[in-house]
């Protein structure tokens, strides 16, 4: 499997490399600047050639259109390992974590609090598809770009309303990759959207805390919640490996 990383990664890189190896495959990691894409080779030619060498292609990049174009021309499955708009492999691991903790996903309430980014988009899509209620609380100007039909997804600017009765509270970094130039204004507008002990109290007594990592304790989540007994964050990170192995078995086997 070719694993193309045009953005940094800890979890995605290691979990895919380990997962492909455990499945009996060989991961070929290609970093930005290492292929002829950086010298103008077209995505079409790149996809046509890689399809002759590998069983699947994973790509982490900025523009979502890059993944779509690669998939249009590839004869093998293309896996989105993160774009600015979506992070579906993360959401698969998140749903696996919820299933481990609560059993059936249907009827569970997941509250996402923070920036309306790629992780929020993918949680809305996959959560709704799994029959969950997804409440997303962001500042008005940072609402998710995606709109998901159906009453199971609600958008609000009130984090406490979103957290009310939730089985899980979820947050992500306030400054995503590519947003560094707006870091100061993002930190100001997202200040009321921290996953802290008070917000967790609004959720169900059995509610868990989720974070896709990397975390910035004291910013989008408190250290007490991240490392506390209601945190499922480390299981969630491990589940990247298991969910992606299942995905690859489905796509490639
Ligand atoms: N959650 C996630 O995608 O982590 P990495 O950026 O470290 O891969």
PDB file of C-alpha atoms and ligand atoms in Angstrom:
ATOM      1  CA  UNK A   1       0.000   0.000   0.000  1.00  0.00           C
ATOM      2  CA  UNK A   2       1.326   3.439  -0.912  1.00  0.00           C
ATOM      3  CA  UNK A   3       0.926   5.886   1.987  1.00  0.00           C
ATOM      4  CA  UNK A   4       1.325   9.475   0.795  1.00  0.00           C
ATOM      5  CA  UNK A   5       1.855  12.068   3.514  1.00  0.00           C
ATOM      6  CA  UNK A   6       1.719  15.687   2.390  1.00  0.00           C
ATOM      7  CA  UNK A   7       0.910  16.718   5.993  1.00  0.00           C
ATOM      8  CA  UNK A   8       2.528  15.676   9.317  1.00  0.00           C
ATOM      9  CA  UNK A   9       1.153  12.724  11.275  1.00  0.00           C
ATOM     10  CA  UNK A  10       1.832  10.535  14.291  1.00  0.00           C
ATOM     11  CA  UNK A  11      -1.201   8.246  14.669  1.00  0.00           C
ATOM     12  CA  UNK A  12      -2.224   7.886  11.032  1.00  0.00           C
ATOM     13  CA  UNK A  13       1.300   7.185   9.852  1.00  0.00           C
ATOM     14  CA  UNK A  14       2.134   4.602  12.515  1.00  0.00           C
ATOM     15  CA  UNK A  15      -1.271   2.888  12.587  1.00  0.00           C
ATOM     16  CA  UNK A  16      -1.360   2.474   8.801  1.00  0.00           C
ATOM     17  CA  UNK A  17       2.237   1.234   8.629  1.00  0.00           C
ATOM     18  CA  UNK A  18       1.672  -1.268  11.436  1.00  0.00           C
ATOM     19  CA  UNK A  19      -1.784  -2.254  10.166  1.00  0.00           C
ATOM     20  CA  UNK A  20      -0.661  -2.943   6.600  1.00  0.00           C
ATOM     21  CA  UNK A  21       2.260  -5.004   7.921  1.00  0.00           C
ATOM     22  CA  UNK A  22       0.033  -6.992  10.291  1.00  0.00           C
ATOM     23  CA  UNK A  23      -2.265  -7.792   7.345  1.00  0.00           C
ATOM     24  CA  UNK A  24       0.697  -9.245   5.474  1.00  0.00           C
ATOM     25  CA  UNK A  25       1.263  -6.256   3.217  1.00  0.00           C
ATOM     26  CA  UNK A  26       4.093  -3.805   2.766  1.00  0.00           C
ATOM     27  CA  UNK A  27       3.596  -0.077   3.412  1.00  0.00           C
ATOM     28  CA  UNK A  28       5.448   2.288   1.076  1.00  0.00           C
ATOM     29  CA  UNK A  29       5.549   5.693   2.761  1.00  0.00           C
ATOM     30  CA  UNK A  30       6.001   8.677   0.446  1.00  0.00           C
ATOM     31  CA  UNK A  31       6.484  12.087   2.047  1.00  0.00           C
ATOM     32  CA  UNK A  32       5.876  15.449   0.437  1.00  0.00           C
ATOM     33  CA  UNK A  33       8.747  16.266  -1.919  1.00  0.00           C
ATOM     34  CA  UNK A  34       9.731  12.630  -2.432  1.00  0.00           C
ATOM     35  CA  UNK A  35       7.710  11.916  -5.567  1.00  0.00           C
ATOM     36  CA  UNK A  36       7.528  13.532  -8.984  1.00  0.00           C
ATOM     37  CA  UNK A  37       4.235  15.159  -7.922  1.00  0.00           C
ATOM     38  CA  UNK A  38       6.439  17.841  -6.380  1.00  0.00           C
ATOM     39  CA  UNK A  39       7.940  18.426  -9.851  1.00  0.00           C
ATOM     40  CA  UNK A  40       4.657  18.695 -11.679  1.00  0.00           C
ATOM     41  CA  UNK A  41       3.702  15.099 -12.519  1.00  0.00           C
ATOM     42  CA  UNK A  42      -0.083  14.999 -12.883  1.00  0.00           C
ATOM     43  CA  UNK A  43      -2.288  13.220 -10.352  1.00  0.00           C
ATOM     44  CA  UNK A  44      -3.724  11.266 -13.278  1.00  0.00           C
ATOM     45  CA  UNK A  45      -0.343   9.818 -14.312  1.00  0.00           C
ATOM     46  CA  UNK A  46       0.617   9.268 -10.666  1.00  0.00           C
ATOM     47  CA  UNK A  47      -2.601   7.280 -10.055  1.00  0.00           C
ATOM     48  CA  UNK A  48      -2.273   5.248 -13.255  1.00  0.00           C
ATOM     49  CA  UNK A  49       1.298   4.236 -12.418  1.00  0.00           C
ATOM     50  CA  UNK A  50       0.809   3.540  -8.699  1.00  0.00           C
ATOM     51  CA  UNK A  51      -2.165   1.326  -9.587  1.00  0.00           C
ATOM     52  CA  UNK A  52       0.284  -0.996 -11.365  1.00  0.00           C
ATOM     53  CA  UNK A  53       2.428  -1.380  -8.230  1.00  0.00           C
ATOM     54  CA  UNK A  54       0.222  -1.363  -5.138  1.00  0.00           C
ATOM     55  CA  UNK A  55      -3.048  -2.836  -3.846  1.00  0.00           C
ATOM     56  CA  UNK A  56      -4.289   0.463  -2.356  1.00  0.00           C
ATOM     57  CA  UNK A  57      -3.297   4.104  -2.000  1.00  0.00           C
ATOM     58  CA  UNK A  58      -3.695   6.197   1.167  1.00  0.00           C
ATOM     59  CA  UNK A  59      -3.238   9.941   1.025  1.00  0.00           C
ATOM     60  CA  UNK A  60      -3.105  12.738   3.602  1.00  0.00           C
ATOM     61  CA  UNK A  61      -3.269  16.124   1.956  1.00  0.00           C
ATOM     62  CA  UNK A  62      -4.941  19.546   2.150  1.00  0.00           C
ATOM     63  CA  UNK A  63      -7.387  19.947  -0.735  1.00  0.00           C
ATOM     64  CA  UNK A  64     -10.134  17.307  -0.792  1.00  0.00           C
ATOM     65  CA  UNK A  65     -10.181  17.586  -4.579  1.00  0.00           C
ATOM     66  CA  UNK A  66      -6.719  15.949  -4.652  1.00  0.00           C
ATOM     67  CA  UNK A  67      -8.133  12.745  -3.144  1.00  0.00           C
ATOM     68  CA  UNK A  68     -11.092  12.807  -5.509  1.00  0.00           C
ATOM     69  CA  UNK A  69      -8.853  13.263  -8.550  1.00  0.00           C
ATOM     70  CA  UNK A  70      -6.549  10.477  -7.434  1.00  0.00           C
ATOM     71  CA  UNK A  71      -9.553   8.168  -6.970  1.00  0.00           C
ATOM     72  CA  UNK A  72     -10.974   9.095 -10.379  1.00  0.00           C
ATOM     73  CA  UNK A  73      -7.862   7.767 -12.101  1.00  0.00           C
ATOM     74  CA  UNK A  74      -6.798   4.971  -9.757  1.00  0.00           C
ATOM     75  CA  UNK A  75      -7.572   1.311 -10.473  1.00  0.00           C
ATOM     76  CA  UNK A  76      -7.045   0.457  -6.788  1.00  0.00           C
ATOM     77  CA  UNK A  77      -8.911   1.768  -3.715  1.00  0.00           C
ATOM     78  CA  UNK A  78      -7.903   5.226  -2.478  1.00  0.00           C
ATOM     79  CA  UNK A  79      -8.176   5.884   1.258  1.00  0.00           C
ATOM     80  CA  UNK A  80      -8.583   9.421   2.606  1.00  0.00           C
ATOM     81  CA  UNK A  81      -6.078   9.684   5.470  1.00  0.00           C
ATOM     82  CA  UNK A  82      -7.191  13.327   6.083  1.00  0.00           C
ATOM     83  CA  UNK A  83      -8.002  16.363   4.017  1.00  0.00           C
ATOM     84  CA  UNK A  84      -8.994  19.850   5.133  1.00  0.00           C
ATOM     85  CA  UNK A  85     -12.641  18.782   4.733  1.00  0.00           C
ATOM     86  CA  UNK A  86     -12.773  15.186   5.997  1.00  0.00           C
ATOM     87  CA  UNK A  87     -11.065  12.746   8.361  1.00  0.00           C
ATOM     88  CA  UNK A  88     -13.078   9.539   7.842  1.00  0.00           C
ATOM     89  CA  UNK A  89     -10.533   7.042   9.222  1.00  0.00           C
ATOM     90  CA  UNK A  90     -10.550   8.979  12.491  1.00  0.00           C
ATOM     91  CA  UNK A  91     -14.348   8.858  12.613  1.00  0.00           C
ATOM     92  CA  UNK A  92     -14.329   5.082  12.011  1.00  0.00           C
ATOM     93  CA  UNK A  93     -12.058   4.640  15.041  1.00  0.00           C
ATOM     94  CA  UNK A  94     -14.294   6.981  17.060  1.00  0.00           C
ATOM     95  CA  UNK A  95     -17.407   4.948  16.298  1.00  0.00           C
ATOM     96  CA  UNK A  96     -15.568   1.717  17.147  1.00  0.00           C
ATOM     97  CA  UNK A  97     -14.639   3.259  20.524  1.00  0.00           C
ATOM     98  CA  UNK A  98     -18.269   4.186  21.178  1.00  0.00           C
ATOM     99  CA  UNK A  99     -19.406   0.699  20.207  1.00  0.00           C
ATOM    100  CA  UNK A 100     -16.891  -0.857  22.605  1.00  0.00           C
ATOM    101  CA  UNK A 101     -18.135   1.354  25.445  1.00  0.00           C
ATOM    102  CA  UNK A 102     -21.888   1.411  24.809  1.00  0.00           C
ATOM    103  CA  UNK A 103     -22.718  -1.506  22.498  1.00  0.00           C
ATOM    104  CA  UNK A 104     -25.241  -0.463  19.878  1.00  0.00           C
ATOM    105  CA  UNK A 105     -24.482   2.918  18.304  1.00  0.00           C
ATOM    106  CA  UNK A 106     -28.102   3.647  17.422  1.00  0.00           C
ATOM    107  CA  UNK A 107     -29.618   6.279  19.664  1.00  0.00           C
ATOM    108  CA  UNK A 108     -26.333   7.390  21.218  1.00  0.00           C
ATOM    109  CA  UNK A 109     -25.772  11.133  21.507  1.00  0.00           C
ATOM    110  CA  UNK A 110     -22.332  12.449  20.564  1.00  0.00           C
ATOM    111  CA  UNK A 111     -21.564  16.104  21.284  1.00  0.00           C
ATOM    112  CA  UNK A 112     -18.669  17.707  19.425  1.00  0.00           C
ATOM    113  CA  UNK A 113     -17.462  20.995  20.892  1.00  0.00           C
ATOM    114  CA  UNK A 114     -14.888  23.271  19.277  1.00  0.00           C
ATOM    115  CA  UNK A 115     -13.856  24.152  15.744  1.00  0.00           C
ATOM    116  CA  UNK A 116     -16.155  23.051  12.912  1.00  0.00           C
ATOM    117  CA  UNK A 117     -13.328  21.321  11.077  1.00  0.00           C
ATOM    118  CA  UNK A 118     -12.711  18.120   9.086  1.00  0.00           C
ATOM    119  CA  UNK A 119     -13.208  15.943  12.172  1.00  0.00           C
ATOM    120  CA  UNK A 120     -16.591  17.561  12.874  1.00  0.00           C
ATOM    121  CA  UNK A 121     -17.628  16.990   9.241  1.00  0.00           C
ATOM    122  CA  UNK A 122     -16.726  13.297   9.327  1.00  0.00           C
ATOM    123  CA  UNK A 123     -18.404  12.732  12.703  1.00  0.00           C
ATOM    124  CA  UNK A 124     -21.601  14.302  11.365  1.00  0.00           C
ATOM    125  CA  UNK A 125     -21.573  12.057   8.294  1.00  0.00           C
ATOM    126  CA  UNK A 126     -20.616   8.774   9.956  1.00  0.00           C
ATOM    127  CA  UNK A 127     -22.567   9.424  13.158  1.00  0.00           C
ATOM    128  CA  UNK A 128     -25.767  10.100  11.231  1.00  0.00           C
ATOM    129  CA  UNK A 129     -25.167   7.037   9.025  1.00  0.00           C
ATOM    130  CA  UNK A 130     -24.803   4.898  12.173  1.00  0.00           C
ATOM    131  CA  UNK A 131     -28.105   6.157  13.597  1.00  0.00           C
ATOM    132  CA  UNK A 132     -26.579   8.414  16.218  1.00  0.00           C
ATOM    133  CA  UNK A 133     -27.599  11.892  17.322  1.00  0.00           C
ATOM    134  CA  UNK A 134     -24.716  14.304  16.669  1.00  0.00           C
ATOM    135  CA  UNK A 135     -24.754  17.772  18.256  1.00  0.00           C
ATOM    136  CA  UNK A 136     -22.021  20.128  17.065  1.00  0.00           C
ATOM    137  CA  UNK A 137     -21.279  23.275  19.080  1.00  0.00           C
ATOM    138  CA  UNK A 138     -19.007  25.842  17.425  1.00  0.00           C
ATOM    139  CA  UNK A 139     -18.775  29.603  17.197  1.00  0.00           C
ATOM    140  CA  UNK A 140     -21.184  30.913  14.545  1.00  0.00           C
ATOM    141  CA  UNK A 141     -18.340  31.763  12.161  1.00  0.00           C
ATOM    142  CA  UNK A 142     -16.682  28.315  12.538  1.00  0.00           C
ATOM    143  CA  UNK A 143     -19.695  26.129  11.752  1.00  0.00           C
ATOM    144  CA  UNK A 144     -18.926  22.969   9.730  1.00  0.00           C
ATOM    145  CA  UNK A 145     -18.832  23.466   5.957  1.00  0.00           C
ATOM    146  CA  UNK A 146     -20.865  20.320   5.435  1.00  0.00           C
ATOM    147  CA  UNK A 147     -24.611  20.048   5.721  1.00  0.00           C
ATOM    148  CA  UNK A 148     -26.038  16.653   6.621  1.00  0.00           C
ATOM    149  CA  UNK A 149     -29.724  16.046   5.986  1.00  0.00           C
ATOM    150  CA  UNK A 150     -31.923  14.753   8.761  1.00  0.00           C
ATOM    151  CA  UNK A 151     -32.895  15.656  12.272  1.00  0.00           C
ATOM    152  CA  UNK A 152     -30.098  13.588  13.843  1.00  0.00           C
ATOM    153  CA  UNK A 153     -27.475  16.333  13.327  1.00  0.00           C
ATOM    154  CA  UNK A 154     -27.860  19.663  15.100  1.00  0.00           C
ATOM    155  CA  UNK A 155     -25.615  22.714  14.928  1.00  0.00           C
ATOM    156  CA  UNK A 156     -25.521  25.196  17.797  1.00  0.00           C
ATOM    157  CA  UNK A 157     -23.245  27.824  19.285  1.00  0.00           C
ATOM    158  CA  UNK A 158     -24.116  26.688  22.836  1.00  0.00           C
ATOM    159  CA  UNK A 159     -21.674  24.008  24.136  1.00  0.00           C
ATOM    160  CA  UNK A 160     -23.767  23.310  27.246  1.00  0.00           C
ATOM    161  CA  UNK A 161     -26.894  22.639  25.190  1.00  0.00           C
ATOM    162  CA  UNK A 162     -24.912  20.263  22.965  1.00  0.00           C
ATOM    163  CA  UNK A 163     -23.471  18.401  25.967  1.00  0.00           C
ATOM    164  CA  UNK A 164     -26.842  17.925  27.680  1.00  0.00           C
ATOM    165  CA  UNK A 165     -27.600  14.181  27.904  1.00  0.00           C
ATOM    166  CA  UNK A 166     -24.665  13.193  25.683  1.00  0.00           C
ATOM    167  CA  UNK A 167     -23.014   9.761  25.884  1.00  0.00           C
ATOM    168  CA  UNK A 168     -19.722  11.263  24.681  1.00  0.00           C
ATOM    169  CA  UNK A 169     -18.138  14.698  24.514  1.00  0.00           C
ATOM    170  CA  UNK A 170     -15.587  15.173  21.755  1.00  0.00           C
ATOM    171  CA  UNK A 171     -13.167  17.947  20.917  1.00  0.00           C
ATOM    172  CA  UNK A 172     -10.232  18.602  18.595  1.00  0.00           C
ATOM    173  CA  UNK A 173      -7.404  21.122  18.320  1.00  0.00           C
ATOM    174  CA  UNK A 174      -8.417  24.758  17.963  1.00  0.00           C
ATOM    175  CA  UNK A 175      -5.774  25.434  15.312  1.00  0.00           C
ATOM    176  CA  UNK A 176      -5.885  22.778  12.601  1.00  0.00           C
ATOM    177  CA  UNK A 177      -3.106  22.152  10.079  1.00  0.00           C
ATOM    178  CA  UNK A 178      -3.263  24.985   7.558  1.00  0.00           C
ATOM    179  CA  UNK A 179      -4.993  27.418   9.980  1.00  0.00           C
ATOM    180  CA  UNK A 180      -1.781  28.617  11.654  1.00  0.00           C
ATOM    181  CA  UNK A 181      -2.117  32.167  10.270  1.00  0.00           C
ATOM    182  CA  UNK A 182      -5.448  32.595  12.141  1.00  0.00           C
ATOM    183  CA  UNK A 183      -4.213  30.982  15.384  1.00  0.00           C
ATOM    184  CA  UNK A 184      -4.689  34.030  17.637  1.00  0.00           C
ATOM    185  CA  UNK A 185      -8.245  34.807  16.521  1.00  0.00           C
ATOM    186  CA  UNK A 186      -9.212  31.118  16.637  1.00  0.00           C
ATOM    187  CA  UNK A 187      -7.999  30.823  20.227  1.00  0.00           C
ATOM    188  CA  UNK A 188     -10.075  33.882  21.192  1.00  0.00           C
ATOM    189  CA  UNK A 189     -13.307  32.769  19.533  1.00  0.00           C
ATOM    190  CA  UNK A 190     -12.974  29.141  20.717  1.00  0.00           C
ATOM    191  CA  UNK A 191     -12.241  29.994  24.370  1.00  0.00           C
ATOM    192  CA  UNK A 192     -15.857  29.171  25.472  1.00  0.00           C
ATOM    193  CA  UNK A 193     -15.668  25.776  23.729  1.00  0.00           C
ATOM    194  CA  UNK A 194     -13.230  23.970  26.021  1.00  0.00           C
ATOM    195  CA  UNK A 195     -13.951  20.360  27.044  1.00  0.00           C
ATOM    196  CA  UNK A 196     -13.599  20.718  30.813  1.00  0.00           C
ATOM    197  CA  UNK A 197     -14.965  19.090  33.961  1.00  0.00           C
ATOM    198  CA  UNK A 198     -17.974  21.450  34.121  1.00  0.00           C
ATOM    199  CA  UNK A 199     -19.026  20.562  30.568  1.00  0.00           C
ATOM    200  CA  UNK A 200     -18.613  16.854  31.289  1.00  0.00           C
ATOM    201  CA  UNK A 201     -21.009  17.285  34.222  1.00  0.00           C
ATOM    202  CA  UNK A 202     -23.709  18.331  31.721  1.00  0.00           C
ATOM    203  CA  UNK A 203     -23.446  14.979  29.963  1.00  0.00           C
ATOM    204  CA  UNK A 204     -24.728  11.623  31.201  1.00  0.00           C
ATOM    205  CA  UNK A 205     -23.068  10.172  34.308  1.00  0.00           C
ATOM    206  CA  UNK A 206     -21.564   7.401  32.170  1.00  0.00           C
ATOM    207  CA  UNK A 207     -20.387   9.793  29.434  1.00  0.00           C
ATOM    208  CA  UNK A 208     -16.863   9.522  28.075  1.00  0.00           C
ATOM    209  CA  UNK A 209     -14.452  12.155  26.756  1.00  0.00           C
ATOM    210  CA  UNK A 210     -12.967  11.804  23.269  1.00  0.00           C
ATOM    211  CA  UNK A 211     -10.208  13.693  21.456  1.00  0.00           C
ATOM    212  CA  UNK A 212      -8.622  12.652  18.150  1.00  0.00           C
ATOM    213  CA  UNK A 213      -5.210  14.031  19.202  1.00  0.00           C
ATOM    214  CA  UNK A 214      -2.740  15.695  19.209  1.00  0.00           C
ATOM    215  CA  UNK A 215      -4.087  17.485  22.311  1.00  0.00           C
ATOM    216  CA  UNK A 216      -3.179  20.831  23.821  1.00  0.00           C
ATOM    217  CA  UNK A 217      -4.126  20.440  27.506  1.00  0.00           C
ATOM    218  CA  UNK A 218      -5.319  23.754  28.884  1.00  0.00           C
ATOM    219  CA  UNK A 219      -6.516  24.864  25.480  1.00  0.00           C
ATOM    220  CA  UNK A 220      -9.332  22.811  23.891  1.00  0.00           C
ATOM    221  CA  UNK A 221      -9.371  20.241  26.754  1.00  0.00           C
ATOM    222  CA  UNK A 222      -8.284  20.309  30.380  1.00  0.00           C
ATOM    223  CA  UNK A 223      -5.550  17.955  31.564  1.00  0.00           C
ATOM    224  CA  UNK A 224      -8.016  16.660  34.160  1.00  0.00           C
ATOM    225  CA  UNK A 225     -10.442  15.465  31.490  1.00  0.00           C
ATOM    226  CA  UNK A 226      -7.776  14.231  29.049  1.00  0.00           C
ATOM    227  CA  UNK A 227      -6.017  12.072  31.642  1.00  0.00           C
ATOM    228  CA  UNK A 228      -9.054  11.479  33.883  1.00  0.00           C
ATOM    229  CA  UNK A 229     -11.010   8.290  34.455  1.00  0.00           C
ATOM    230  CA  UNK A 230     -13.740   9.252  31.986  1.00  0.00           C
ATOM    231  CA  UNK A 231     -11.259   9.712  29.160  1.00  0.00           C
ATOM    232  CA  UNK A 232     -11.460   7.115  26.369  1.00  0.00           C
ATOM    233  CA  UNK A 233      -8.833   8.951  24.347  1.00  0.00           C
ATOM    234  CA  UNK A 234      -6.119   6.288  24.471  1.00  0.00           C
ATOM    235  CA  UNK A 235      -8.499   3.490  23.446  1.00  0.00           C
ATOM    236  CA  UNK A 236      -9.678   5.824  20.704  1.00  0.00           C
ATOM    237  CA  UNK A 237      -6.115   6.273  19.438  1.00  0.00           C
ATOM    238  CA  UNK A 238      -5.482   2.508  19.509  1.00  0.00           C
ATOM    239  CA  UNK A 239      -8.680   1.947  17.570  1.00  0.00           C
ATOM    240  CA  UNK A 240      -7.202   3.742  14.567  1.00  0.00           C
ATOM    241  CA  UNK A 241      -5.208   0.549  14.027  1.00  0.00           C
ATOM    242  CA  UNK A 242      -8.137  -1.873  14.367  1.00  0.00           C
ATOM    243  CA  UNK A 243     -10.674   0.168  12.378  1.00  0.00           C
ATOM    244  CA  UNK A 244      -8.247   0.769   9.519  1.00  0.00           C
ATOM    245  CA  UNK A 245      -7.264  -2.898   9.342  1.00  0.00           C
ATOM    246  CA  UNK A 246     -10.968  -3.763   9.001  1.00  0.00           C
ATOM    247  CA  UNK A 247     -11.352  -1.096   6.319  1.00  0.00           C
ATOM    248  CA  UNK A 248      -8.396  -2.452   4.345  1.00  0.00           C
ATOM    249  CA  UNK A 249      -9.666  -6.004   4.620  1.00  0.00           C
ATOM    250  CA  UNK A 250     -12.976  -4.820   3.209  1.00  0.00           C
ATOM    251  CA  UNK A 251     -11.342  -2.848   0.382  1.00  0.00           C
ATOM    252  CA  UNK A 252      -8.467  -5.095  -0.617  1.00  0.00           C
ATOM    253  CA  UNK A 253      -9.099  -8.696   0.447  1.00  0.00           C
TER     254      UNK A 253
HETATM  255  N1  LIG B   1      -5.746  12.030  14.801  1.00  0.00           N
HETATM  256  C1  LIG B   1      -4.773  12.043  13.837  1.00  0.00           C
HETATM  257  O1  LIG B   1      -5.052  12.024  12.637  1.00  0.00           O
HETATM  258  O2  LIG B   1      -3.508  12.046  14.332  1.00  0.00           O
HETATM  259  P1  LIG B   1      -2.217  12.317  13.448  1.00  0.00           P
HETATM  260  O3  LIG B   1      -2.333  13.708  12.859  1.00  0.00           O
HETATM  261  O4  LIG B   1      -1.070  12.192  14.395  1.00  0.00           O
HETATM  262  O5  LIG B   1      -2.158  11.294  12.353  1.00  0.00           O
END
